[in-house]
Short mmCIF file of C-alpha atoms and ligand atoms in Angstrom, two decimals:
data_model
loop_
_atom_site.label_atom_id
_atom_site.label_comp_id
_atom_site.label_asym_id
_atom_site.label_seq_id
_atom_site.Cartn_x
_atom_site.Cartn_y
_atom_site.Cartn_z
CA UNK A 11 10.21 -0.70 -23.43
CA UNK A 12 6.60 -0.90 -22.22
CA UNK A 13 4.39 2.08 -23.05
CA UNK A 14 4.02 4.37 -20.04
CA UNK A 15 0.23 4.40 -19.56
CA UNK A 16 0.45 6.68 -16.48
CA UNK A 17 2.99 9.40 -17.14
CA UNK A 18 3.88 11.49 -14.08
CA UNK A 19 6.57 13.93 -12.89
CA UNK A 20 7.43 14.94 -16.43
CA UNK A 21 5.40 18.07 -17.00
CA UNK A 22 5.33 21.54 -15.47
CA UNK A 23 1.55 21.25 -15.14
CA UNK A 24 -0.38 18.67 -13.10
CA UNK A 25 -3.16 16.76 -14.87
CA UNK A 26 -5.75 14.09 -14.25
CA UNK A 27 -6.15 11.10 -16.55
CA UNK A 28 -8.70 8.29 -16.41
CA UNK A 29 -7.67 4.87 -15.18
CA UNK A 30 -7.37 2.38 -18.07
CA UNK A 31 -7.12 -0.79 -15.93
CA UNK A 32 -9.90 -2.81 -14.34
CA UNK A 33 -10.26 -2.59 -10.56
CA UNK A 34 -11.31 -6.19 -10.15
CA UNK A 35 -9.53 -8.24 -12.79
CA UNK A 36 -11.51 -11.47 -12.42
CA UNK A 37 -15.14 -12.50 -12.80
CA UNK A 38 -17.31 -10.98 -10.09
CA UNK A 39 -19.03 -13.08 -7.46
CA UNK A 40 -16.44 -15.83 -7.50
CA UNK A 41 -14.51 -15.11 -4.31
CA UNK A 42 -15.54 -17.38 -1.40
CA UNK A 43 -13.94 -15.00 1.11
CA UNK A 44 -16.12 -11.95 0.56
CA UNK A 45 -19.72 -11.14 -0.31
CA UNK A 46 -20.74 -9.75 -3.70
CA UNK A 47 -21.80 -6.56 -1.85
CA UNK A 48 -18.30 -6.15 -0.40
CA UNK A 49 -16.76 -6.87 -3.80
CA UNK A 50 -18.96 -4.20 -5.40
CA UNK A 51 -18.10 -1.75 -2.61
CA UNK A 52 -14.38 -2.29 -3.25
CA UNK A 53 -14.78 -1.78 -6.99
CA UNK A 54 -16.74 1.46 -6.54
CA UNK A 55 -14.71 2.94 -3.64
CA UNK A 56 -11.22 1.55 -4.11
CA UNK A 57 -11.08 0.13 -0.58
CA UNK A 58 -12.84 -2.32 1.73
CA UNK A 59 -12.64 -2.49 5.53
CA UNK A 60 -13.15 -5.95 7.07
CA UNK A 61 -13.49 -5.85 10.85
CA UNK A 62 -12.35 -8.57 13.27
CA UNK A 63 -10.68 -10.80 10.69
CA UNK A 64 -8.05 -12.03 13.18
CA UNK A 65 -8.69 -13.32 16.71
CA UNK A 66 -7.38 -11.56 19.84
CA UNK A 67 -4.75 -14.29 20.24
CA UNK A 68 -3.59 -13.89 16.64
CA UNK A 69 -3.40 -10.09 16.92
CA UNK A 70 -1.46 -10.36 20.20
CA UNK A 71 1.09 -12.52 18.40
CA UNK A 72 1.33 -10.09 15.47
CA UNK A 73 1.76 -7.18 17.87
CA UNK A 74 4.55 -9.00 19.71
CA UNK A 75 6.37 -9.51 16.40
CA UNK A 76 5.92 -5.86 15.44
CA UNK A 77 6.95 -4.54 18.85
CA UNK A 78 10.13 -6.62 18.63
CA UNK A 79 10.90 -4.87 15.31
CA UNK A 80 10.21 -1.47 16.88
CA UNK A 81 13.43 -2.01 18.83
CA UNK A 82 15.36 -2.30 15.55
CA UNK A 83 18.40 -0.17 15.04
CA UNK A 84 17.51 3.14 13.32
CA UNK A 85 20.79 2.90 11.42
CA UNK A 86 19.39 -0.03 9.44
CA UNK A 87 18.41 1.22 5.94
CA UNK A 88 15.16 -0.73 6.20
CA UNK A 89 14.17 1.10 9.39
CA UNK A 90 12.78 4.63 8.95
CA UNK A 91 12.56 7.02 11.90
CA UNK A 92 10.07 9.85 12.24
CA UNK A 93 11.14 13.24 10.88
CA UNK A 94 12.82 15.12 13.72
CA UNK A 95 12.97 12.23 16.20
CA UNK A 96 14.45 8.77 16.70
CA UNK A 97 11.01 7.24 17.06
CA UNK A 98 10.59 4.39 14.57
CA UNK A 99 8.13 5.36 11.81
CA UNK A 100 8.34 2.25 9.59
CA UNK A 101 10.19 -1.04 9.28
CA UNK A 102 10.20 -2.56 5.78
CA UNK A 103 10.48 -6.13 4.41
CA UNK A 104 8.90 -7.48 7.59
CA UNK A 105 7.65 -10.65 5.86
CA UNK A 106 11.31 -11.69 5.63
CA UNK A 107 12.04 -10.79 9.26
CA UNK A 108 9.44 -12.84 11.06
CA UNK A 109 8.31 -16.46 10.60
CA UNK A 110 4.88 -15.37 11.81
CA UNK A 111 4.62 -12.69 9.10
CA UNK A 112 6.13 -14.94 6.43
CA UNK A 113 3.35 -17.46 7.13
CA UNK A 114 0.69 -14.74 7.27
CA UNK A 115 1.28 -13.54 3.69
CA UNK A 116 -0.25 -16.79 2.39
CA UNK A 117 -3.14 -16.86 4.90
CA UNK A 118 -6.33 -17.66 2.96
CA UNK A 119 -8.13 -14.69 4.59
CA UNK A 120 -5.72 -12.42 2.72
CA UNK A 121 -4.22 -14.12 -0.32
CA UNK A 122 -7.52 -15.56 -1.65
CA UNK A 123 -8.94 -12.03 -1.89
CA UNK A 124 -5.78 -10.62 -3.47
CA UNK A 125 -5.70 -13.43 -6.07
CA UNK A 126 -9.37 -12.84 -6.84
CA UNK A 127 -9.13 -9.08 -7.23
CA UNK A 128 -5.92 -9.33 -9.28
CA UNK A 129 -6.90 -12.54 -11.14
CA UNK A 130 -3.41 -13.97 -10.93
CA UNK A 131 -0.97 -15.52 -8.53
CA UNK A 132 0.48 -12.82 -6.33
CA UNK A 133 3.82 -12.00 -4.72
CA UNK A 134 4.78 -9.44 -2.10
CA UNK A 135 5.87 -6.20 -3.74
CA UNK A 136 6.49 -4.53 -0.38
CA UNK A 137 5.73 -5.18 3.30
CA UNK A 138 6.10 -2.86 6.28
CA UNK A 139 4.87 -1.96 9.72
CA UNK A 140 3.92 1.70 10.11
CA UNK A 141 4.01 2.33 13.85
CA UNK A 142 2.58 5.86 14.06
CA UNK A 143 3.73 5.95 17.70
CA UNK A 144 1.83 7.72 20.49
CA UNK A 145 2.35 11.53 20.47
CA UNK A 146 5.21 11.26 17.93
CA UNK A 147 3.66 9.57 14.86
CA UNK A 148 3.79 12.06 12.01
CA UNK A 149 1.58 12.44 8.93
CA UNK A 150 1.67 10.65 5.61
CA UNK A 151 0.57 13.34 3.15
CA UNK A 152 -2.05 12.47 0.50
CA UNK A 153 -0.71 10.23 -2.26
CA UNK A 154 -1.38 7.34 -4.61
CA UNK A 155 0.96 4.43 -3.89
CA UNK A 156 0.77 3.43 -7.55
CA UNK A 157 2.12 6.85 -8.64
CA UNK A 158 5.31 6.01 -6.72
CA UNK A 159 5.40 2.30 -7.53
CA UNK A 160 4.90 3.04 -11.25
CA UNK A 161 7.26 6.01 -11.52
CA UNK A 162 10.02 4.93 -9.13
CA UNK A 163 9.69 1.12 -9.17
CA UNK A 164 8.50 0.43 -12.73
CA UNK A 165 5.18 -1.23 -11.83
CA UNK A 166 3.50 -1.34 -15.26
CA UNK A 167 -0.24 -1.47 -14.51
CA UNK A 168 -2.73 -0.96 -11.69
CA UNK A 169 -2.81 -4.63 -10.73
CA UNK A 170 -1.70 -4.46 -7.09
CA UNK A 171 -3.32 -3.78 -3.73
CA UNK A 172 -2.40 -3.19 -0.09
CA UNK A 173 -3.74 -5.06 2.90
CA UNK A 174 -3.34 -3.11 6.12
CA UNK A 175 -3.84 -5.25 9.23
CA UNK A 176 -4.62 -3.10 12.27
CA UNK A 177 -2.31 -4.07 15.16
CA UNK A 178 -3.87 -1.48 17.44
CA UNK A 179 -7.32 0.07 17.42
CA UNK A 180 -7.64 2.59 14.60
CA UNK A 181 -9.88 5.31 16.01
CA UNK A 182 -10.99 8.72 14.77
CA UNK A 183 -8.32 10.23 17.04
CA UNK A 184 -4.98 8.42 16.62
CA UNK A 185 -4.28 9.16 12.94
CA UNK A 186 -6.37 6.59 11.07
CA UNK A 187 -5.71 6.05 7.39
CA UNK A 188 -7.99 8.40 5.41
CA UNK A 189 -9.04 7.65 1.84
CA UNK A 190 -10.78 9.49 -0.97
CA UNK A 191 -13.39 6.93 -2.06
CA UNK A 192 -13.55 6.55 -5.85
CA UNK A 193 -10.22 8.33 -6.42
CA UNK A 194 -8.71 5.08 -7.72
CA UNK A 195 -10.53 5.70 -11.01
CA UNK A 196 -8.42 8.80 -11.72
CA UNK A 197 -4.63 9.10 -12.00
CA UNK A 198 -3.20 12.45 -10.92
CA UNK A 199 -0.04 13.18 -12.88
CA UNK A 200 2.26 15.03 -10.49
CA UNK A 201 4.75 17.82 -11.09
CA UNK A 202 8.43 17.69 -10.13
CA UNK A 203 11.28 15.49 -11.27
CA UNK A 204 12.22 12.50 -9.12
CA UNK A 205 15.42 13.27 -7.17
CA UNK A 206 18.12 10.58 -7.04
CA UNK A 207 17.55 8.24 -4.08
CA UNK A 208 14.26 10.02 -3.39
CA UNK A 209 13.21 7.26 -0.97
CA UNK A 210 15.76 8.48 1.57
CA UNK A 211 13.45 11.45 2.15
CA UNK A 212 10.06 10.37 0.80
CA UNK A 213 9.62 7.60 3.37
CA UNK A 214 9.88 10.21 6.16
CA UNK A 215 7.80 12.90 4.47
CA UNK A 216 6.80 12.55 0.81
CA UNK A 217 7.02 15.70 -1.33
CA UNK A 218 7.63 14.62 -4.94
CA UNK A 219 4.81 12.48 -6.32
CA UNK A 220 2.12 14.02 -4.12
CA UNK A 221 -0.93 15.52 -5.81
CA UNK A 222 -1.26 19.31 -6.13
CA UNK A 223 -3.78 21.08 -3.89
CA UNK A 224 -5.99 22.06 -6.81
CA UNK A 225 -6.58 18.49 -7.95
CA UNK A 226 -6.79 17.22 -4.37
CA UNK A 227 -9.49 19.79 -3.62
CA UNK A 228 -11.41 18.78 -6.75
CA UNK A 229 -11.21 15.08 -5.84
CA UNK A 230 -12.38 15.71 -2.26
CA UNK A 231 -15.22 17.92 -3.48
CA UNK A 232 -16.31 15.13 -5.84
CA UNK A 233 -15.72 12.06 -3.63
CA UNK A 234 -15.31 13.22 -0.01
CA UNK A 235 -12.99 11.71 2.60
CA UNK A 236 -13.53 8.62 4.71
CA UNK A 237 -11.50 7.16 7.58
CA UNK A 238 -12.41 3.54 8.32
CA UNK A 239 -12.10 2.93 12.07
CA UNK A 240 -12.23 -0.33 13.97
CA UNK A 241 -10.58 -2.70 16.40
CA UNK A 242 -7.18 -4.35 16.09
CA UNK A 243 -7.26 -7.47 13.94
CA UNK A 244 -9.23 -5.75 11.17
CA UNK A 245 -8.04 -5.56 7.55
CA UNK A 246 -8.20 -2.49 5.31
CA UNK A 247 -7.80 -3.56 1.69
CA UNK A 248 -7.05 -0.60 -0.60
CA UNK A 249 -6.37 -0.48 -4.29
CA UNK A 250 -2.89 0.63 -5.39
CA UNK A 251 -4.20 3.89 -6.86
CA UNK A 252 -6.66 5.01 -4.16
CA UNK A 253 -5.61 8.37 -2.72
CA UNK A 254 -4.89 8.08 0.99
CA UNK A 255 -3.03 9.76 3.80
CA UNK A 256 -3.04 10.12 7.59
CA UNK A 257 -2.53 12.86 10.14
CA UNK A 258 -0.20 13.25 13.08
CA UNK A 259 -0.96 11.11 16.10
CA UNK A 260 -1.18 13.42 19.15
CA UNK A 261 -2.85 10.86 21.40
CA UNK A 262 -1.37 8.39 23.91
CA UNK A 263 -2.60 5.56 21.67
CA UNK A 264 -0.26 4.20 18.93
CA UNK A 265 -1.83 3.44 15.55
CA UNK A 266 0.32 0.55 14.33
CA UNK A 267 -0.61 -1.25 11.12
CA UNK A 268 1.04 -4.14 9.25
CA UNK A 269 0.99 -3.71 5.46
CA UNK A 270 1.36 -6.42 2.82
CA UNK A 271 1.36 -5.18 -0.79
CA UNK A 272 0.29 -7.90 -3.23
CA UNK A 273 1.24 -7.52 -6.90
CA UNK A 274 0.11 -9.79 -9.75
CA UNK A 275 2.99 -11.91 -11.03
CA UNK A 276 2.10 -10.76 -14.56
CA UNK A 277 2.64 -7.17 -13.36
CA UNK A 278 6.25 -7.63 -12.30
CA UNK A 279 8.44 -4.56 -12.17
CA UNK A 280 10.22 -3.27 -15.25
CA UNK A 281 12.62 -0.33 -15.48
CA UNK A 282 11.34 2.65 -13.46
CA UNK A 283 9.32 4.97 -15.70
CA UNK A 284 11.18 7.90 -14.10
CA UNK A 285 14.30 6.72 -15.90
CA UNK A 286 16.12 6.71 -12.54
CA UNK A 287 17.86 3.74 -10.92
CA UNK A 288 15.54 1.17 -9.34
CA UNK A 289 14.84 1.50 -5.62
CA UNK A 290 16.33 -1.15 -3.30
CA UNK A 291 14.76 -4.60 -3.12
CA UNK A 292 13.48 -4.03 0.45
CA UNK A 293 11.10 -1.38 -0.96
CA UNK A 294 10.19 -3.03 -4.25
CA UNK A 295 10.73 -6.76 -4.79
CA UNK A 296 12.64 -7.52 -7.99
CA UNK A 297 14.69 -10.54 -6.98
CA UNK A 298 12.72 -13.62 -5.82
CA UNK A 299 9.34 -12.18 -6.90
CA UNK A 300 7.79 -15.62 -6.39
CA UNK A 301 4.09 -16.30 -5.70
CA UNK A 302 3.21 -16.36 -2.01
CA UNK A 303 1.78 -19.77 -2.68
CA UNK A 304 5.14 -21.37 -3.52
CA UNK A 305 5.48 -23.29 -6.73
CA UNK A 306 3.58 -22.77 -9.98
CA UNK A 307 2.08 -19.59 -11.29
CA UNK A 308 0.08 -18.86 -14.43
CA UNK A 309 2.23 -17.41 -17.18
CA UNK A 310 0.26 -14.55 -18.69
CA UNK A 311 1.37 -12.30 -21.51
CA UNK A 312 1.54 -8.64 -20.44
CA UNK A 313 -1.67 -6.88 -21.56
O1 LIG B 23 7.23 4.78 -1.39
C1 LIG B 23 6.60 3.82 -0.96
O2 LIG B 23 6.62 2.69 -1.47
C2 LIG B 23 5.83 4.02 0.32
N1 LIG B 23 5.33 5.34 0.47
C3 LIG B 23 4.09 5.61 0.88
C4 LIG B 23 3.77 6.97 1.34
N2 LIG B 23 3.10 4.71 0.85
C5 LIG B 23 3.42 3.41 0.17
C6 LIG B 23 4.79 2.97 0.54
O3 LIG B 23 4.88 2.60 1.85
FE1 LIG B 24 0.81 4.86 0.91
#
């Protein structure tokens, strides 16, 4: 059994521990897709916002694919509706539901950066569209994705990242993703045991695994809050442990984003550190965790 380097949900008191993993796992300055300044920004802040990565025509195609999924049946386990309404909040495993998305996961503009930051071949740990529909899109409370992916999915180390492709404009008004810059360097150990099948509730409104208000306040006082805004076709790259959240959308403008989560193949999931049963494959890839670039991958001993 791997040592649990980031213990959470097993104490009656919250605590903060320092990150023990690198943020950028490979040699700096060797990624042709981004500048050294951007690379340094990502390392220091735990996120990087790249505007206008995809053309209008490409974004229109992505939006068509996503809108088609928005008509999915809410009874499908992989389709999550908003709390208190039938509006679709999220659809998961979208890279397996669209040829366009299944090609996009290996687009050089995305995968080359993920491979560089994670210094390994990468596979999709999770993909989803969060629709945050007009007027009805509800909040995602503050959280670290890694806290969930480690505790409930058995992701050993902080060697994963999310790429959020904006399918609609993300403005200051329609519930943009907010981040606490620099928070990726700290791991907040949360209080509260993981309920069985927690995902049936947490994907609608996460309670367990969210940081306590005391530590959140401390982190915001130290690092502040930032909400990158920009046009559709932009890409927000954020590290698996960067604290983030978003507010309700009370505007007529949807804030729909397509998320691909890249995990290093040497960081494949083990037994959940919560001791509970693993979550379903649509949330956390266990079967066919193959590199997005099909074929070979570097075999690396776990650190
Ligand atoms: O549990 C999860 O995997 C999901 N929950 C949140 C709030 N963000 C990451 C992911 O979509
Ligand atoms: Fe998240």
